[in-house]
Coordinates of C-alpha atoms in Angstrom, one line a residue:
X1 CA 32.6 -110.6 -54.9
X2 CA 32.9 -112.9 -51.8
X3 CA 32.3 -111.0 -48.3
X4 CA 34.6 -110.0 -45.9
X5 CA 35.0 -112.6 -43.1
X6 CA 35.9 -110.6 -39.3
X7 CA 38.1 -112.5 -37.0
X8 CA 36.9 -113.6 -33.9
X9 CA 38.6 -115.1 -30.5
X10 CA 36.9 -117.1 -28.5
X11 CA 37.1 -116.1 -24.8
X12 CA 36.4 -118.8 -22.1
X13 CA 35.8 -118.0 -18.7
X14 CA 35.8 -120.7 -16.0
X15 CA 34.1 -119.7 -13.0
X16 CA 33.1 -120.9 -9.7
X17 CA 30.0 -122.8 -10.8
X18 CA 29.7 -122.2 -14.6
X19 CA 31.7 -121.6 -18.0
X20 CA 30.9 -119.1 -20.9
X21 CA 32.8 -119.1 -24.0
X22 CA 31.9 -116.0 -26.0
X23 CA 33.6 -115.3 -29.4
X24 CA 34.1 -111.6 -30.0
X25 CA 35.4 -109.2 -32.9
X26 CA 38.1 -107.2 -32.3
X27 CA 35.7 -104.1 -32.3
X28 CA 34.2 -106.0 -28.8
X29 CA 30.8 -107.4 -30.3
X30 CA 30.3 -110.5 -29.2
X31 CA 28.3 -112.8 -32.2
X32 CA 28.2 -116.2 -29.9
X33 CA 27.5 -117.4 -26.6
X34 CA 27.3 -121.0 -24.9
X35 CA 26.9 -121.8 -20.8
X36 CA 27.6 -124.6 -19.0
X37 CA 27.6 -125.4 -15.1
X38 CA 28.9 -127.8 -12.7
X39 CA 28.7 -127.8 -8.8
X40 CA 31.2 -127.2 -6.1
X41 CA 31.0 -129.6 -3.4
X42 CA 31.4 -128.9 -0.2
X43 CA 31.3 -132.1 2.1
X44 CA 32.2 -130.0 5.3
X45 CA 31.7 -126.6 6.3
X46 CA 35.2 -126.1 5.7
X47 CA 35.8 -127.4 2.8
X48 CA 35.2 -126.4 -1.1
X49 CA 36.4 -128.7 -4.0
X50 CA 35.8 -129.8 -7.4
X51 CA 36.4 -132.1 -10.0
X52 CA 38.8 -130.4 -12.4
X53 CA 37.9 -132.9 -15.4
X54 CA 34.4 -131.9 -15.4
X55 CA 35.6 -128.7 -15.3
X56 CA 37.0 -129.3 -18.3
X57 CA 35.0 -130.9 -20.1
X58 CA 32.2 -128.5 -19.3
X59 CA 34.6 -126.2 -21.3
X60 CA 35.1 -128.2 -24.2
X61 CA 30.6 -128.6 -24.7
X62 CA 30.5 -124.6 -24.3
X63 CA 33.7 -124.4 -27.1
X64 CA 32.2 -127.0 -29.3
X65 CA 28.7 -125.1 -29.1
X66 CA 30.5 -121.5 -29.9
X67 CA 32.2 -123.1 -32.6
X68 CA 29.1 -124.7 -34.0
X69 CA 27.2 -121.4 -34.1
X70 CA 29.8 -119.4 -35.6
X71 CA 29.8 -122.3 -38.8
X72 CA 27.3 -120.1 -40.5
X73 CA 28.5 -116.7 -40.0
X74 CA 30.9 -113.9 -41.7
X75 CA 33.6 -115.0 -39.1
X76 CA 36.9 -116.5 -39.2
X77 CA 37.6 -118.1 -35.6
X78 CA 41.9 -116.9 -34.9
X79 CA 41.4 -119.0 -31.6
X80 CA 40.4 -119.6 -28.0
X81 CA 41.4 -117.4 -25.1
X82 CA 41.6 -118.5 -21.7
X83 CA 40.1 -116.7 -18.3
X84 CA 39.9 -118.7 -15.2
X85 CA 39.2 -118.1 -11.2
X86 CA 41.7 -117.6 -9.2
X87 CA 43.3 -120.0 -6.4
X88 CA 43.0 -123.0 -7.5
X89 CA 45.2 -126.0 -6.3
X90 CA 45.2 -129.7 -8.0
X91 CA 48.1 -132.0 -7.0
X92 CA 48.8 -134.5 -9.7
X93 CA 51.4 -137.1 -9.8
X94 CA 54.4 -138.0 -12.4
X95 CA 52.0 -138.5 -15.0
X96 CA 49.5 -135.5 -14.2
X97 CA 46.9 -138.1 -12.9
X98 CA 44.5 -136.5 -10.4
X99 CA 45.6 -136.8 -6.7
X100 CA 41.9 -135.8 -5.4
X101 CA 39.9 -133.1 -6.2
X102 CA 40.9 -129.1 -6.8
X103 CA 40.9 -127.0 -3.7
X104 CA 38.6 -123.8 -4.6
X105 CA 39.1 -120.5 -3.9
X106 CA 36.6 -120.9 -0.7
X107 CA 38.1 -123.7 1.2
X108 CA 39.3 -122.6 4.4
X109 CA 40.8 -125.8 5.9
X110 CA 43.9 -124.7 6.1
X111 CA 42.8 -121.1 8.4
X112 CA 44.4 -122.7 11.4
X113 CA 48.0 -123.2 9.0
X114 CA 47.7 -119.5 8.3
X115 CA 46.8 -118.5 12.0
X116 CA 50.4 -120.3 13.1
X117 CA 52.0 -118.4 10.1
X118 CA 50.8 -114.5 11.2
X119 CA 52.6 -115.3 14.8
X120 CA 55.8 -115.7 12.4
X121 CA 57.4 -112.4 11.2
X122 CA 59.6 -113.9 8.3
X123 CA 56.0 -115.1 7.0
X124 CA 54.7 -111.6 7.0
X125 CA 57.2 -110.8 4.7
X126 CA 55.7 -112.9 2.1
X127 CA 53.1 -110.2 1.1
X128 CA 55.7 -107.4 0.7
X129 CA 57.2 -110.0 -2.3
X130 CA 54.2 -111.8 -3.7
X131 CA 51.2 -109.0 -3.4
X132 CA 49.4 -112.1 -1.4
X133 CA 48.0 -111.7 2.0
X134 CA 48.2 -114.6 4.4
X135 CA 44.8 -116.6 3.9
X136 CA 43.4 -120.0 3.4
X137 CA 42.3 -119.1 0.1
X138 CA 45.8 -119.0 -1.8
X139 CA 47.3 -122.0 -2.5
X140 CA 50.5 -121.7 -0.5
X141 CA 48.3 -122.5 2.8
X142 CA 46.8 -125.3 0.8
X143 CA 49.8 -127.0 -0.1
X144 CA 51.2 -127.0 3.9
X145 CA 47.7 -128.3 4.6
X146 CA 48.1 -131.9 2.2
X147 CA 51.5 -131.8 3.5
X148 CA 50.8 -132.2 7.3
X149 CA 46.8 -134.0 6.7
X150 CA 47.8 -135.8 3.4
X151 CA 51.4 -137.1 3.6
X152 CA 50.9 -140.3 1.5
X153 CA 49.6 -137.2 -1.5
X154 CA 52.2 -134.7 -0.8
X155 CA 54.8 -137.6 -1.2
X156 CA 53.0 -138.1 -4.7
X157 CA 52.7 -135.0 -5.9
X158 CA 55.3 -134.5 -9.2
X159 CA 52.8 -131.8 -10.3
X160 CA 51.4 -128.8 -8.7
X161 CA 49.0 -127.3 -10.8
X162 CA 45.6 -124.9 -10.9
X163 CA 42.8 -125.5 -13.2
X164 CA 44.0 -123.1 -16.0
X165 CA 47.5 -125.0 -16.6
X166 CA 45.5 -128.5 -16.6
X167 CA 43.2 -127.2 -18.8
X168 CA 46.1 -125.8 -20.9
X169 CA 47.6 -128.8 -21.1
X170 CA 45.5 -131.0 -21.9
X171 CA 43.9 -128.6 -24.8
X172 CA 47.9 -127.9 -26.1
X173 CA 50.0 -130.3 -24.6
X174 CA 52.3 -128.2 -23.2
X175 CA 52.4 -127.7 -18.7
X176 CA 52.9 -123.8 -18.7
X177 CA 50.8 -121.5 -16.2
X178 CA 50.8 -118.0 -16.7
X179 CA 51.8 -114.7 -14.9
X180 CA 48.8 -114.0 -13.9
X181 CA 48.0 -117.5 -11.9
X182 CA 51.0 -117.5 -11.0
X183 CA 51.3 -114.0 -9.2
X184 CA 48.1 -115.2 -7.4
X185 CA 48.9 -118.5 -5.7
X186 CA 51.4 -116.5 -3.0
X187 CA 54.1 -118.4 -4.0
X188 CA 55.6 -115.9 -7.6
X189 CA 57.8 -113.2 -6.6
X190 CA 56.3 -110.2 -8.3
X191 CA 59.5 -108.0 -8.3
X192 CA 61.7 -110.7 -9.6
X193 CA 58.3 -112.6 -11.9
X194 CA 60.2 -115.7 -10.2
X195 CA 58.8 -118.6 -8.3
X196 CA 60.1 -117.4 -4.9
X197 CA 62.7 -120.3 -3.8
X198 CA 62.5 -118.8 0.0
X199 CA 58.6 -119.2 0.2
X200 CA 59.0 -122.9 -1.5
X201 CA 61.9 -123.9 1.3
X202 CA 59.4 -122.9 3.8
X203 CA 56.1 -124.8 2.3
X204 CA 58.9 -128.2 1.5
X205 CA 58.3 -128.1 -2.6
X206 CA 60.8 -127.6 -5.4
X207 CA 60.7 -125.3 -8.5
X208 CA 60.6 -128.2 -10.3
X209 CA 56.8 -129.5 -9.0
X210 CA 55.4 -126.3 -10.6
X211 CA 54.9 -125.2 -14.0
X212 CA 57.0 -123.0 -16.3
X213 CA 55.9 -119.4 -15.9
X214 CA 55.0 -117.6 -19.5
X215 CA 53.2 -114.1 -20.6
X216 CA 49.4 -113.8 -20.6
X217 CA 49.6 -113.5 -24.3
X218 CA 51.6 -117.2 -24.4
X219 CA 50.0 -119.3 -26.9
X220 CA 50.1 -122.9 -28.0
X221 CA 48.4 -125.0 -30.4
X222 CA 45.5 -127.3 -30.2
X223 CA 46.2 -131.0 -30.2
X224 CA 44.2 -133.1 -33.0
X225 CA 42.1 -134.9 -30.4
X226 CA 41.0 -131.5 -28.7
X227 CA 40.8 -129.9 -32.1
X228 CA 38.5 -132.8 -33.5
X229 CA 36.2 -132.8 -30.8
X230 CA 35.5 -128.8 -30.8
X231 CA 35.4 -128.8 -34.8
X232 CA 38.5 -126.8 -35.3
X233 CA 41.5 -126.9 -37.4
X234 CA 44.5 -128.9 -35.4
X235 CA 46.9 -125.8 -34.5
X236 CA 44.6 -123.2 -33.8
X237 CA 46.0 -120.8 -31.1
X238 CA 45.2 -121.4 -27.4
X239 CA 46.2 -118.4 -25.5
X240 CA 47.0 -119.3 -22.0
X241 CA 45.2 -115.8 -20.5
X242 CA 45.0 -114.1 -17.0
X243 CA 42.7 -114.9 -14.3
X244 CA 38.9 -113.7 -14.0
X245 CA 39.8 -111.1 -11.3
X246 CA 42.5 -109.1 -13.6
X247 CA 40.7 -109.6 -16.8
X248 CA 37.5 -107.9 -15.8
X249 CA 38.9 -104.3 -15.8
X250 CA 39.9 -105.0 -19.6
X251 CA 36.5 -106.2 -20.2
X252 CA 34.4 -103.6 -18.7
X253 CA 37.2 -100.4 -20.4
X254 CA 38.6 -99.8 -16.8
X255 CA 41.7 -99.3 -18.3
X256 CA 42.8 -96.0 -17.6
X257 CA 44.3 -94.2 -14.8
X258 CA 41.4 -93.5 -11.9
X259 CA 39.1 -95.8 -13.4
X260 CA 38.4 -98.7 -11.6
X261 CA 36.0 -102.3 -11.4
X262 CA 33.4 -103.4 -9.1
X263 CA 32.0 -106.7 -9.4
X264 CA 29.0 -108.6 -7.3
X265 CA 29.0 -112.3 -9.2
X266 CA 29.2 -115.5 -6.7
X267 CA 31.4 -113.5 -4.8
X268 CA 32.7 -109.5 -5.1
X269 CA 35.8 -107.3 -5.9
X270 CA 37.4 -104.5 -6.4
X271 CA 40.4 -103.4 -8.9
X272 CA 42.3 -101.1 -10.4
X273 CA 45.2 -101.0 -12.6
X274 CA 48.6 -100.3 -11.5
X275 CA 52.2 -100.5 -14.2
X276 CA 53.9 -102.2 -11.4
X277 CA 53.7 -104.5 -8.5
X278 CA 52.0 -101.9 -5.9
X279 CA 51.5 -103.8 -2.1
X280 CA 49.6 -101.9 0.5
X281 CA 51.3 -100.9 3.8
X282 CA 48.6 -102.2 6.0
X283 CA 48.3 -105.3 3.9
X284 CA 44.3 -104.7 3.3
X285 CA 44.7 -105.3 -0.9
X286 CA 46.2 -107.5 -3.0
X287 CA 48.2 -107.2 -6.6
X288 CA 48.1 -110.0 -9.5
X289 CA 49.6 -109.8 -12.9
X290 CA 47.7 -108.7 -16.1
X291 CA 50.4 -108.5 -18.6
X292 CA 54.2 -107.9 -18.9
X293 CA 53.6 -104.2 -18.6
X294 CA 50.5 -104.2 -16.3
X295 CA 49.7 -105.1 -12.9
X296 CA 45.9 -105.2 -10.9
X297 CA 45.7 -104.0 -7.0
X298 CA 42.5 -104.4 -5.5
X299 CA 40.5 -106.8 -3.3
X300 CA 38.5 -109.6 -3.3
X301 CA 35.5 -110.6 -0.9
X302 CA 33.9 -113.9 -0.2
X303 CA 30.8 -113.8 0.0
X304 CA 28.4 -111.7 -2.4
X305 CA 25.8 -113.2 -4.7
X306 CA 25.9 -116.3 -3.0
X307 CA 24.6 -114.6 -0.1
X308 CA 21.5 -113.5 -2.0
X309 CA 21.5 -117.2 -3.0
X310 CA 21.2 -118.8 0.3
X311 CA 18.5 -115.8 1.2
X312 CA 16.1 -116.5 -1.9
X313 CA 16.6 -120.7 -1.0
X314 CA 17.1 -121.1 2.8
X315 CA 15.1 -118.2 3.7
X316 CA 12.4 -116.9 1.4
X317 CA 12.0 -120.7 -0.4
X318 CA 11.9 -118.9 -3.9
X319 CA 12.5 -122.1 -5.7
X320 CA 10.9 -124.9 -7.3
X321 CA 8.0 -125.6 -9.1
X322 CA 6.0 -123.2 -7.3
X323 CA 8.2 -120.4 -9.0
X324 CA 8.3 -121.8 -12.3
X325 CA 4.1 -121.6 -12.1
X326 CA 3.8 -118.1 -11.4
X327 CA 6.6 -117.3 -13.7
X328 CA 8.5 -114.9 -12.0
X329 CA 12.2 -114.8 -11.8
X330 CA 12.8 -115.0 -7.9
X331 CA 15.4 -112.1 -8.1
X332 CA 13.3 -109.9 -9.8
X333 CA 10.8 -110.4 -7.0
X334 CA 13.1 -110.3 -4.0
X335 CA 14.8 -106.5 -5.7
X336 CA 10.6 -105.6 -5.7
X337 CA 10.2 -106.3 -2.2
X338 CA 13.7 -104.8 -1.4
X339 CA 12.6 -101.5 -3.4
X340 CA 9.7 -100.6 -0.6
X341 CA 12.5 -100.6 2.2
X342 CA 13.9 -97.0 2.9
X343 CA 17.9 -96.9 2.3
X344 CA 19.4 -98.6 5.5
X345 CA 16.7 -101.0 6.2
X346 CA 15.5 -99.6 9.5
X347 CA 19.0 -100.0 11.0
X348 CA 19.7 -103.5 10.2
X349 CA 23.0 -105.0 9.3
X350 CA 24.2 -108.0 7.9
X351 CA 27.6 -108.8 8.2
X352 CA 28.0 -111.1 5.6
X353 CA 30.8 -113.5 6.5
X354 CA 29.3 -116.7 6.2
X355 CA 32.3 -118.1 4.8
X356 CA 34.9 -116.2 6.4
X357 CA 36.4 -112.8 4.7
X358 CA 39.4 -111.9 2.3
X359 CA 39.9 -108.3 2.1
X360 CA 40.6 -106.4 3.6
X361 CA 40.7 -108.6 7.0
X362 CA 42.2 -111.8 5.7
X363 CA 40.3 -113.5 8.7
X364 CA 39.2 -117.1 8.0
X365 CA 37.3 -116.9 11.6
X366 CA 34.3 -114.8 10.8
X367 CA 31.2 -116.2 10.1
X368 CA 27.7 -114.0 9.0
X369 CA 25.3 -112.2 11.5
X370 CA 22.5 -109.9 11.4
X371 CA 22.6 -107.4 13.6
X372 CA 20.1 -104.9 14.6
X373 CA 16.7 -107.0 13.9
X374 CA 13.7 -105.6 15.8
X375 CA 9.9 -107.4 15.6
X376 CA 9.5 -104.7 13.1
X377 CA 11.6 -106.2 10.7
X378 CA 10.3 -108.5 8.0
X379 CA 12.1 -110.8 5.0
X380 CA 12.1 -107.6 2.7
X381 CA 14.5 -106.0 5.6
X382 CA 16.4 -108.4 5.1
X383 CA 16.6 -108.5 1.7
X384 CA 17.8 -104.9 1.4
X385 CA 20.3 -105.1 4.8
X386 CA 21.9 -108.2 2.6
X387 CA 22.6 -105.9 -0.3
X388 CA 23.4 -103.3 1.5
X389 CA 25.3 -105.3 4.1
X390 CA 27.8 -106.8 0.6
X391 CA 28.2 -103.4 -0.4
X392 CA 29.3 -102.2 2.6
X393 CA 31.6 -105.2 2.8
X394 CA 33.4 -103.5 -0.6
X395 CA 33.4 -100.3 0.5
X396 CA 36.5 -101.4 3.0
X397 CA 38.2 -102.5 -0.2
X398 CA 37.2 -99.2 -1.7
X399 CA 38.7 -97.1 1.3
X400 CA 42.3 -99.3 1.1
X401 CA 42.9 -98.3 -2.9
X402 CA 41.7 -94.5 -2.1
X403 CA 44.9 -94.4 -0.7
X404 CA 46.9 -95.5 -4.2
X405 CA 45.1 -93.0 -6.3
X406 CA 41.9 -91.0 -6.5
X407 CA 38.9 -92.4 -7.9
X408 CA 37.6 -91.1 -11.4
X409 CA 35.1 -94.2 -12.4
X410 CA 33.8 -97.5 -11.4
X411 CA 33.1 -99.9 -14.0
X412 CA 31.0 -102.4 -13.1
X413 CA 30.0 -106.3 -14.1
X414 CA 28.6 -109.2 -12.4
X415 CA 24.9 -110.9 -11.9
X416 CA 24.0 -107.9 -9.6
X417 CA 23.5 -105.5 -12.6
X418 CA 20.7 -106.9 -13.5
X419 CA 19.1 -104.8 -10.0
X420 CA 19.1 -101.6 -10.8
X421 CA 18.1 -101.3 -6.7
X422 CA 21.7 -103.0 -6.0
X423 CA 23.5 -100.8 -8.2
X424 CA 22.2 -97.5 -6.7
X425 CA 23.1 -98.8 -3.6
X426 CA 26.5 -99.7 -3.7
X427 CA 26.6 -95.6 -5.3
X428 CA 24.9 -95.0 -2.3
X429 CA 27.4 -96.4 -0.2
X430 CA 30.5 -95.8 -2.1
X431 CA 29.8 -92.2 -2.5
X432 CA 30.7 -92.7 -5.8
X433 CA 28.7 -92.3 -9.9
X434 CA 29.0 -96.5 -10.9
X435 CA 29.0 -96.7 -14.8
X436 CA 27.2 -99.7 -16.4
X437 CA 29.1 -100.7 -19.3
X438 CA 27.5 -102.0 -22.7
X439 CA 29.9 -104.7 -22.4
X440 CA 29.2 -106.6 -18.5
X441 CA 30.4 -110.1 -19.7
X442 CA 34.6 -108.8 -18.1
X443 CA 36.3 -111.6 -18.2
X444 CA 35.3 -113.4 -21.1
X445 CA 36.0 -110.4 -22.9
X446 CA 38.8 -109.5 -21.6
X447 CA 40.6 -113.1 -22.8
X448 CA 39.6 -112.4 -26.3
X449 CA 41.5 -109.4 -26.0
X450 CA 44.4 -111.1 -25.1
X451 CA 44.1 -113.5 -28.3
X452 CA 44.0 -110.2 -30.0
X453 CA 47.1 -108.9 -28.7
X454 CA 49.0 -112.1 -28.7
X455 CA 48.0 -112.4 -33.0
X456 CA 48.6 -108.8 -33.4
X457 CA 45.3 -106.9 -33.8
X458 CA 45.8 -104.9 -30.8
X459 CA 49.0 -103.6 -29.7
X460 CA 47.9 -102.8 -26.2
X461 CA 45.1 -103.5 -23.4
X462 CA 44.6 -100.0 -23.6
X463 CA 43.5 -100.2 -27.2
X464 CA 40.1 -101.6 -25.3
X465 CA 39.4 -97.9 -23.9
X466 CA 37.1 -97.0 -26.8
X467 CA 35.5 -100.0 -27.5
X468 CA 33.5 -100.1 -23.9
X469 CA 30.8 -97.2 -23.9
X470 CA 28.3 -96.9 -20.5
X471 CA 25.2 -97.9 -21.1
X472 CA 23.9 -96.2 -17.8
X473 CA 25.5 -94.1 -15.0
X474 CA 24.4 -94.0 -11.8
X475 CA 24.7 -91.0 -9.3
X476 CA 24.7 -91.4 -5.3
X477 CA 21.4 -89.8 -3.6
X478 CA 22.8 -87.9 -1.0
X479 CA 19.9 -88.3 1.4
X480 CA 20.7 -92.0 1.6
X481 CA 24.9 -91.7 1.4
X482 CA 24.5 -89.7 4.8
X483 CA 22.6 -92.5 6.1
X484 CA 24.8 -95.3 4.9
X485 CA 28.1 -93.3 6.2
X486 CA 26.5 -93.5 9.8
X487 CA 25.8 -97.2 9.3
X488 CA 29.2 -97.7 8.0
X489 CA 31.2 -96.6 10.7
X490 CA 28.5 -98.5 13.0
X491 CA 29.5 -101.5 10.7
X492 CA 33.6 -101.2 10.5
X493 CA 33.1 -101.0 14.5
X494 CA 30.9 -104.1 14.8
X495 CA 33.6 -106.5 12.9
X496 CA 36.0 -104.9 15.7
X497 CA 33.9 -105.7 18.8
X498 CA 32.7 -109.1 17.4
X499 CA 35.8 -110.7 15.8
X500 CA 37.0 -112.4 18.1
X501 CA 34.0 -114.0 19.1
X502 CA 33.1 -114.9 15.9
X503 CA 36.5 -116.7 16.2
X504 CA 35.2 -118.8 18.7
X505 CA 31.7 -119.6 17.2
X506 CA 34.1 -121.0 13.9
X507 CA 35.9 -123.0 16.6
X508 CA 32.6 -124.5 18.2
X509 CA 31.3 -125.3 14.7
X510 CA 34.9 -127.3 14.0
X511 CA 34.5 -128.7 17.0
X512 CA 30.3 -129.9 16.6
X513 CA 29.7 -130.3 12.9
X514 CA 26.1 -129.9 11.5
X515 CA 24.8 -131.0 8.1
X516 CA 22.1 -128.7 6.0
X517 CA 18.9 -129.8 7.0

């Protein structure tokens, strides 16, 4: 008697620097694994982009690899799932050849565009129909800037795409983007699911530049070229997916009502399902599409991990040879140091807006600052105050979706998990028990879920609820949350007092450039 071969999908998850393909069962065990990076240039302070065909083809070695290891296992691949980051903007021309580089996520060119728009009330509006605050991160902003820098482009541009649908397309043939791209690039209608023909008169584009919109569970077919090069059958299912940011609850089992996601990766967020289109009066959070029947309200910082990055290289110089001697992962070393710091880091703060904020301020102008140093304070001070400083940073976000509905769990996922130091704190700060799930990989996950639901196996996200288990659970320490509730209101009224200055260091460094030395 043969054995029984499980179905798999194989989620992939483009990211900011790097994409995973994992291929999971439908019980959630993943069985294969392949990474791949790529950089993100930034050739001004102001600017982030990348080259969406390497991108891709980053995605097509970590598919090709995933398929490979699966050849000599009990598995039957159903397909590939897709997860991407959010805000992406390529133009292309009539014949989807590249115009320039993507515009990321963290290109904030286009801050003075948005200033101009918050002096305009009809613009305010936008956020009560799309669930998108006014920023330089969406691509609505991004657009107006190519039209007014770049007018020989914008007079070029047939095709207005993000780096899921070009990805999409060229793996199936077919220019579709889904809901959830679509709900997040402040120019979709969330109450109608409609691009919104008012928002496209004002940035000068036409519903026929942009990409049908279809369900997160929309799936084409591989084309034979694709399908040769990644050693599959020609046909096999490509579900278009959600982005990373909506995805994640489904992967860590934040799917039921009170239960929400915290994430610390390259950059941080907070979510929480919602079964419709929810905006916040104050406009601190945002709200993306997950599937027909499910939305996602939370908020998204800038500036997390990559924080920590720039701390271990510019600072501390944990890199190079001279770590790869001693052997010592230079994370693991900076969480030791951290560990010997009592819980608020002898009153210093970071404030860390080193490339301007999203939630909850929507301010472009902010750049980073510690505040509070003393000659008593040393590089493990400042270790801690920059973990302490991110968490705070989320903790705003927390506050604005209090107010939607009262917090039962936080699931959370990202490269910070790994310090069990960084996870007590953010419980610490958010007052809060922070489960670690078994399964931390969110998004990848969380597309292979949708392949599962588009082919049948699962009838609902929900279905995931059981299949995440915590691994750990984390309580606060109520000596230290009194401390961090004193430096957080010290903290919400720093951002107050210094906003507006900060406004005018951004406009100095606009004004004198400086390269990395």
């Amino acid at each position: 008697m043969s054995e029984v071969r499980e179905a798999v999908w194989i989620g992939v998850d483009v990211g900011t620097t790097g994409v995973r393909a994992m291929a999971y069962t439908a019980q959630g065990k993943s069985v294969a694994v392949r990474d791949a990076f790529y950089p993100l240039e930034t050739p001004q302070y102001d600017r982030a982009e990348q080259n969406p065909q390497q991108i891709y083809d980053a995605a097509e070695e970590v598919i090709a690899g995933v398929v490979k290891d699966l050849q000599y296992k009990l598995v039957t691949i159903s397909g590939i799932a897709l997860s991407s980051v959010m805000h992406s903007f390529i133009p292309q021309d009539e014949h989807f050849d590249l115009l320039g580089n993507m515009i990321t996520w963290a290109d904030s060119r286009s801050s003075n565009i948005v200033h101009r728009m918050e002096q305009d009330e009809a613009c305010k509006q936008f956020y009560f129909r799309t669930g998108c605050p006014l920023h330089a991160s969406y691509p609505l902003a991004k657009i107006i800037w190519v039209k007014e820098n770049q007018p020989e482009i914008f007079a070029r541009m047939a095709h207005i795409g993000s780096i899921k649908d070009y990805m999409f397309r060229l793996m199936t043939g077919e220019w579709v983007t889904d809901k959830s791209v679509a709900s997040s690039s402040a120019l979709f209608n969330a109450f109608t699911e409609t691009w919104d023909s008012e928002i496209l008169d004002y940035v000068g584009i036409q519903e026929k530049q942009l990409p049908k919109v279809v369900s997160t569970t929309y799936s084409g077919k591989l084309v034979a070229n694709v399908a040769e090069r990644l050693g599959l059958p020609v046909n096999t299912p490509v579900v278009i997916g959600a982005t990373d940011g909506v995805l994640v609850n489904v992967g860590v089992g934040a799917v039921s009502k009170g239960q929400l996601s915290a994430t610390i990766g390259t950059s941080g967020a907070i979510r929480m399902l919602t079964e419709k289109p929810q905006m916040d009066p104050k406009g601190r959070t945002w709200c993306y599409n997950l599937t027909d029947t499910m939305w996602v309200a939370g908020g998204a910082i800038n500036n997390g991990g990559m924080i920590l990055r720039w701390m271990r290289d510019r600072i501390l110089h944990y890199h190079g040879s001279q770590m790869e001697q001693l052997s010592v992962d230079p994370y693991d070393l900076m969480t030791m140091k951290a560990r010997h710091v009592p819980a608020g880091s002898g009153g210093l703060l970071l404030m860390p807006y080193f490339t301007g904020e999203r939630a909850p301020y929507w301010n472009s102008d902010l750049r980073g600052a510690f505040v509070g140093l003393s000659l008593n304070h040393s590089r493990s001070y400042m270790i801690r105050a920059t973990m302490e400083g991110i968490c705070y940073s989320l903790r705003f976000v927390l506050d604005a979706l209090r107010e939607f509905e009262d917090v039962k769990d936080i699931r959370i996922s990202g490269s910070f998990t790994k310090s069990e130091l960084w996870v007590q704190i953010m419980s610490d700060i958010f007052g809060e028990h922070i489960t670690l799930p078994n399964n931390s990989e969110g998004a990848s996950f969380g597309a292979a879920v949708l392949g599962f639901i588009s082919d049948g196996t699962l009838s609902d996200i929900k279905d995931t609820a059981e299949l995440v288990q915590p691994e750990c659970i984390y309580h606060p320490k109520e000596q230290n949350q009194a401390v961090y509730d004193e430096l957080f209101s010290i903290y919400e009224s720093l951002y107050i007092h210094m906003k507006d200055d900060l406004a005018r260091l951004v406009q100095f460094q606009k004004e004198h450039p400086f390269s990395r030395l």
